[in-house]
PDB file of C-alpha atoms in Angstrom:
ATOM      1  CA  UNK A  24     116.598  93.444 -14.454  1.00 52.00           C
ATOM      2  CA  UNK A  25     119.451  90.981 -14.798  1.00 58.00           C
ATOM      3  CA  UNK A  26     122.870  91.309 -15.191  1.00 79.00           C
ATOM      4  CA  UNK A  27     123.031  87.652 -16.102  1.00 85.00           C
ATOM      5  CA  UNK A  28     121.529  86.365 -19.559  1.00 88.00           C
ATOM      6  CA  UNK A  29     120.338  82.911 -19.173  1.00 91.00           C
ATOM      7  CA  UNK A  30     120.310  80.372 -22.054  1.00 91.00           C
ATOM      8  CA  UNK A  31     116.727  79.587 -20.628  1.00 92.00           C
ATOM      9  CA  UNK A  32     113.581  81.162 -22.533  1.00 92.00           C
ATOM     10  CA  UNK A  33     111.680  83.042 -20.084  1.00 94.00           C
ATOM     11  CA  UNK A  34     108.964  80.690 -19.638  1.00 96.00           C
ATOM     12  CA  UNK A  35     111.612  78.307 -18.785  1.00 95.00           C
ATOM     13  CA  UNK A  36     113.719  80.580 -16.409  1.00 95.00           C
ATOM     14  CA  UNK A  37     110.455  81.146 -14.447  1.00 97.00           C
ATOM     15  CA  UNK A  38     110.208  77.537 -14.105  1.00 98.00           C
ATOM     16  CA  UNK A  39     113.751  76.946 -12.950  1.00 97.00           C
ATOM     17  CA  UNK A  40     113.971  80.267 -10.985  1.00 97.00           C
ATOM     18  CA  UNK A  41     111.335  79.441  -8.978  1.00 98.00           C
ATOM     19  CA  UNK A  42     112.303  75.627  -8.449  1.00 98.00           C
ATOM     20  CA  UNK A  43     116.330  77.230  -7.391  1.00 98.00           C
ATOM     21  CA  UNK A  44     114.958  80.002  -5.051  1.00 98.00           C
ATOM     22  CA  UNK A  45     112.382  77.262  -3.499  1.00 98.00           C
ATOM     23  CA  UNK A  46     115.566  75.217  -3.016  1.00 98.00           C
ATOM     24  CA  UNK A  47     117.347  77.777  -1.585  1.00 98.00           C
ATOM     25  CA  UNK A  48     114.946  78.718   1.353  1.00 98.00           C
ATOM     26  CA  UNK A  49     114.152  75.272   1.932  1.00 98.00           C
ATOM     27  CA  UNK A  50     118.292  74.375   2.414  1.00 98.00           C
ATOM     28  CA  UNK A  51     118.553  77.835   4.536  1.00 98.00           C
ATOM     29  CA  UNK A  52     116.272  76.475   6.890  1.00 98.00           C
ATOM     30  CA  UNK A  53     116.939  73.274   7.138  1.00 98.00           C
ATOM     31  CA  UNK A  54     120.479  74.351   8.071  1.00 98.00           C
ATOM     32  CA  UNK A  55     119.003  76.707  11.085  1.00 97.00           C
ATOM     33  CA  UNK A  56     116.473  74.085  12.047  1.00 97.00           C
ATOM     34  CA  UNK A  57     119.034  71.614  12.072  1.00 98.00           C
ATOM     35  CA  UNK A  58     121.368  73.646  13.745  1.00 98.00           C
ATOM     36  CA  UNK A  59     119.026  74.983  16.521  1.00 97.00           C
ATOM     37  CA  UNK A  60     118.118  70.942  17.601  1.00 98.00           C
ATOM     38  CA  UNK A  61     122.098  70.131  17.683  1.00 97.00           C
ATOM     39  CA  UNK A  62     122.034  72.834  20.161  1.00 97.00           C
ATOM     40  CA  UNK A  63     119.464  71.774  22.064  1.00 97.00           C
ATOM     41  CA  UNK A  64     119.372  68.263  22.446  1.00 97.00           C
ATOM     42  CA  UNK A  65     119.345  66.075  25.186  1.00 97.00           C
ATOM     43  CA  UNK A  66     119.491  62.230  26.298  1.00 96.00           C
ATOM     44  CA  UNK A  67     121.194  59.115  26.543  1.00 95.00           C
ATOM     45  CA  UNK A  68     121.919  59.555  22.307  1.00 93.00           C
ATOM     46  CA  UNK A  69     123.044  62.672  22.842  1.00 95.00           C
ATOM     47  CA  UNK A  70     126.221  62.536  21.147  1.00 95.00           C
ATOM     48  CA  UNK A  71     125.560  60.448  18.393  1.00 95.00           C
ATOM     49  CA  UNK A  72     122.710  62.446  17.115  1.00 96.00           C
ATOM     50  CA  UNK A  73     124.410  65.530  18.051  1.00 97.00           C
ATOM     51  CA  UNK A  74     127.076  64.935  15.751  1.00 96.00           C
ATOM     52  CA  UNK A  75     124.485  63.697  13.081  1.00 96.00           C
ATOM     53  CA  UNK A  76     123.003  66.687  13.118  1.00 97.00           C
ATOM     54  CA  UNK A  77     126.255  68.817  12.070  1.00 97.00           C
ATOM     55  CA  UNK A  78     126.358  66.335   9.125  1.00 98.00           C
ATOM     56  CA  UNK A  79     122.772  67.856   7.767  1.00 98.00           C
ATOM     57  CA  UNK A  80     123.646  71.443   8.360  1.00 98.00           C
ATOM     58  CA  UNK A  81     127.062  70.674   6.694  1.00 98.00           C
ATOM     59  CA  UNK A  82     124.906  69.178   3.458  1.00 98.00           C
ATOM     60  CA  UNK A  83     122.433  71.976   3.201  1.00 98.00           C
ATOM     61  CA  UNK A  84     125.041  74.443   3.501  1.00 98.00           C
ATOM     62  CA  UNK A  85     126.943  72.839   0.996  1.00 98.00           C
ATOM     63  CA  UNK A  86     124.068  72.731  -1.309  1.00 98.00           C
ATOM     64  CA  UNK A  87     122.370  75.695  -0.727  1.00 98.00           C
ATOM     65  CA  UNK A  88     125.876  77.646  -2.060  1.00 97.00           C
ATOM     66  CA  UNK A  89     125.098  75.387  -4.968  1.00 98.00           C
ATOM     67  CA  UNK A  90     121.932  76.063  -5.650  1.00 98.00           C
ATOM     68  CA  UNK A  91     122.198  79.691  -5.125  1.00 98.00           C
ATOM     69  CA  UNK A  92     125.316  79.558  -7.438  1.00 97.00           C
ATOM     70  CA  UNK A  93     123.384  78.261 -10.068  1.00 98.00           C
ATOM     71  CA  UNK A  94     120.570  80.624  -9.999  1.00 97.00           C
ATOM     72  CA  UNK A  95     123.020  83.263 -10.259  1.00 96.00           C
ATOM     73  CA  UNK A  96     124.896  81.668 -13.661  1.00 96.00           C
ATOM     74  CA  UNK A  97     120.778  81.591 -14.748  1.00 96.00           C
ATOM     75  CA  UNK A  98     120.406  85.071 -14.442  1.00 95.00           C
ATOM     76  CA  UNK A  99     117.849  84.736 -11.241  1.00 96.00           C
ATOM     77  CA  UNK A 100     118.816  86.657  -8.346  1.00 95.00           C
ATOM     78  CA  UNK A 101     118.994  84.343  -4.878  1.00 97.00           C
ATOM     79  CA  UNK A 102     117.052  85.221  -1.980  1.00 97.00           C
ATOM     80  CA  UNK A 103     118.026  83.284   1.389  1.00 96.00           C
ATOM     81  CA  UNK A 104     117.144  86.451   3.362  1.00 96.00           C
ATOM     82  CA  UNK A 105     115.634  85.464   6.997  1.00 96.00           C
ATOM     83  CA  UNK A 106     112.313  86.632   6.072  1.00 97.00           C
ATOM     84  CA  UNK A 107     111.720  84.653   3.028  1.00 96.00           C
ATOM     85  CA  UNK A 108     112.893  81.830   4.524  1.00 96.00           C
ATOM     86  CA  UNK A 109     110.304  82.374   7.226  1.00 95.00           C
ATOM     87  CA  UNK A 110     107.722  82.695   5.042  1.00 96.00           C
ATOM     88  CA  UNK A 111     108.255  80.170   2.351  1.00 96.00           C
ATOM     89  CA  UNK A 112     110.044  77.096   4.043  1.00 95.00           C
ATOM     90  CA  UNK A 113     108.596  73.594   4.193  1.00 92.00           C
ATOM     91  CA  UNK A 114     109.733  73.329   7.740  1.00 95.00           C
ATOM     92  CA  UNK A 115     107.390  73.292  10.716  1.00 91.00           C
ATOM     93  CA  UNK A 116     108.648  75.060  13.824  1.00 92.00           C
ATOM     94  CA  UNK A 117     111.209  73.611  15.782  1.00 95.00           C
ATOM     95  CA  UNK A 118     110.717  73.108  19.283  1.00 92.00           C
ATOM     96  CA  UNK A 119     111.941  75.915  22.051  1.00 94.00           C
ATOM     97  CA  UNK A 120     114.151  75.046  24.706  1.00 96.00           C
ATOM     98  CA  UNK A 121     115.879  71.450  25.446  1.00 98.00           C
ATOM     99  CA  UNK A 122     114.415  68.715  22.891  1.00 97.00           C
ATOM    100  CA  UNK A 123     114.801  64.562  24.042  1.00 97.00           C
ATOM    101  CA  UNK A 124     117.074  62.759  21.556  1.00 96.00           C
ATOM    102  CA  UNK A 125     114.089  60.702  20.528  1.00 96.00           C
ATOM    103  CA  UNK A 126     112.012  64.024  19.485  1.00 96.00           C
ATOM    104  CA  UNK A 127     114.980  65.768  17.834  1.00 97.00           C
ATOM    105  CA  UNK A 128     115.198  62.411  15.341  1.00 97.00           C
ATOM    106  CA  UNK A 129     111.795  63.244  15.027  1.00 96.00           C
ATOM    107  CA  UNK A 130     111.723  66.589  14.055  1.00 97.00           C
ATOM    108  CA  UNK A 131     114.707  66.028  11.408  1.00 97.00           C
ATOM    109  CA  UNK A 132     112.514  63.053  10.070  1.00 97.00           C
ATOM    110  CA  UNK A 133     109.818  65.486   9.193  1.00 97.00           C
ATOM    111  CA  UNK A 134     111.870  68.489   8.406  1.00 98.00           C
ATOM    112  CA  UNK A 135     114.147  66.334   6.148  1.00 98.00           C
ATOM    113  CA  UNK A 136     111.075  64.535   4.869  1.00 97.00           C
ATOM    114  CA  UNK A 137     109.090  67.939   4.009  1.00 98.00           C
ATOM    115  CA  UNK A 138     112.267  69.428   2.221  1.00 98.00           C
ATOM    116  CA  UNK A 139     112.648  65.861   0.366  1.00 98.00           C
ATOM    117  CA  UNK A 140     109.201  66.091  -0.883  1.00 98.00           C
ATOM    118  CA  UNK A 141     109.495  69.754  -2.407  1.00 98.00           C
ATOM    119  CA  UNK A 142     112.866  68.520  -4.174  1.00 98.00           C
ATOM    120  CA  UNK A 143     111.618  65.889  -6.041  1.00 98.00           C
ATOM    121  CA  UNK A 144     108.672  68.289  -7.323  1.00 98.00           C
ATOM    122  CA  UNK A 145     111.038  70.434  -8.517  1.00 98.00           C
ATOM    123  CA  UNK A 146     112.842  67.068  -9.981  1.00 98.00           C
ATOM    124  CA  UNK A 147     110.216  66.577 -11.890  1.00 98.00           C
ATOM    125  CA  UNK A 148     109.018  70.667 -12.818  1.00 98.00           C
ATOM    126  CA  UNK A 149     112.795  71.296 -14.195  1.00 98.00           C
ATOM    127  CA  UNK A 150     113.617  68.096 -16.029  1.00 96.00           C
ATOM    128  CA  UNK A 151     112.774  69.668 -19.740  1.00 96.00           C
ATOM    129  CA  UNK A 152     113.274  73.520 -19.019  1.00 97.00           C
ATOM    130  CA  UNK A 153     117.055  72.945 -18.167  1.00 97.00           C
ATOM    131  CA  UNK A 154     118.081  69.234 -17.028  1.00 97.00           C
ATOM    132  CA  UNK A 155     121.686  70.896 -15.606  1.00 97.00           C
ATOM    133  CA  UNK A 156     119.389  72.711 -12.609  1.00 98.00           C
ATOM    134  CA  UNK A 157     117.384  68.861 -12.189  1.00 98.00           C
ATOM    135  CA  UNK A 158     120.898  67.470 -11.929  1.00 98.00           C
ATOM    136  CA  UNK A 159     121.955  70.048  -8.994  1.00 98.00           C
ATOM    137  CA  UNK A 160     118.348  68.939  -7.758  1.00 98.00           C
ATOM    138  CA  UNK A 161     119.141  65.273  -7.805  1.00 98.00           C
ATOM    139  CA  UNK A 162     122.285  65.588  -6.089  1.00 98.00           C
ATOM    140  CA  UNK A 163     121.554  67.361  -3.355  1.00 98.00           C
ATOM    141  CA  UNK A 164     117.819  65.527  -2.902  1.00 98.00           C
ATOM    142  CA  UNK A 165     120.357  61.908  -3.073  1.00 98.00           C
ATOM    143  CA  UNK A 166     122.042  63.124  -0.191  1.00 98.00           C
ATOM    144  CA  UNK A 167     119.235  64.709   1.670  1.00 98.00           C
ATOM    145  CA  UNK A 168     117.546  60.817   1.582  1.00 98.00           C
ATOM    146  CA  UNK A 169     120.676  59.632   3.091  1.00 98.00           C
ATOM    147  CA  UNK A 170     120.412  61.663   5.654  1.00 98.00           C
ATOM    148  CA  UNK A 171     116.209  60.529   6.095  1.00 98.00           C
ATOM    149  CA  UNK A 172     117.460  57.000   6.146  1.00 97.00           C
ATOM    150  CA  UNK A 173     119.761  57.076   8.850  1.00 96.00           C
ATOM    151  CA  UNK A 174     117.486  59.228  10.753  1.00 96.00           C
ATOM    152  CA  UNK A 175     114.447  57.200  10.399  1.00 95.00           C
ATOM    153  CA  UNK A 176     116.700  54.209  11.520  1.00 94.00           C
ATOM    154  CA  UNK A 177     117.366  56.042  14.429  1.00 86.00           C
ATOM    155  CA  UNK A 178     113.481  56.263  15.238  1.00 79.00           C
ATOM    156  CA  UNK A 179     112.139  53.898  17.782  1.00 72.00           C
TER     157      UNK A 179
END
């Protein structure tokens, strides 16, 4: 049941509810994985990368309000609960304990690349159901490939 009525057909909201709460978990994560690296790393690039790392967790967070925001105006409920972010993320595991400057670039190069990949799918899956929730999508996946770049020029 919704408390919401969507402008969307239902065919459509399934579409775009699926593509937001995909979204969602993926952002949730990559705001813990991100986080859990800036703790943890170690090295001579310590600092820089540190600091680089708040700037991703700062962007998903950002964008997974968003998102989650706009699911809600749609009438789909948003689920960034720990265990369906568990089970439905893009993200590999992080790495336990202290993690080498070069292998936490790494990791956000895949994690960042994984969650980049999923975006543009639902780029594509939500462009004629409701082209306001591709536009969210677009944002967010712009400034998630910002974030690849200068990470990937970090990589040795």
């Amino acid at each position: 049941m919704s408390v919401v009525k969507s402008p969307l057909n239902e065919s459509d909201l399934k579409t775009v509810g699926d593509a937001l709460r995909g979204a969602l978990v993926d952002l949730v994560d990559l705001s813990l994985a991100a986080k859990q690296v800036h703790w943890n790393v170690v090295g001579p690039r310590f600092r820089s990368v540190h600091l680089q790392l708040d700037e991703v967790v700062d962007t998903a967070r950002m964008h997974s309000d968003t998102v989650a925001e706009r699911a809600s105006a749609l009438g789909v409920t948003p689920d960034g609960r720990a265990a369906t972010v568990a089970a439905q993320s893009a993200i590999g595991a992080v790495p336990e304990g202290w993690i080498k400057d070069v292998d936490a670039v790494q990791t956000l190069v895949d994690a960042l690349g994984a969650v980049i990949g999923r975006m543009r799918e639902r780029i594509a899956a939500t462009g004629d159901p409701d082209p306001v929730t591709q536009d969210v999508l677009i944002g967010l996946t712009a400034d998630l490939e910002k974030h690849a770049w200068m990470f990937q020029a970090e990589s040795p």
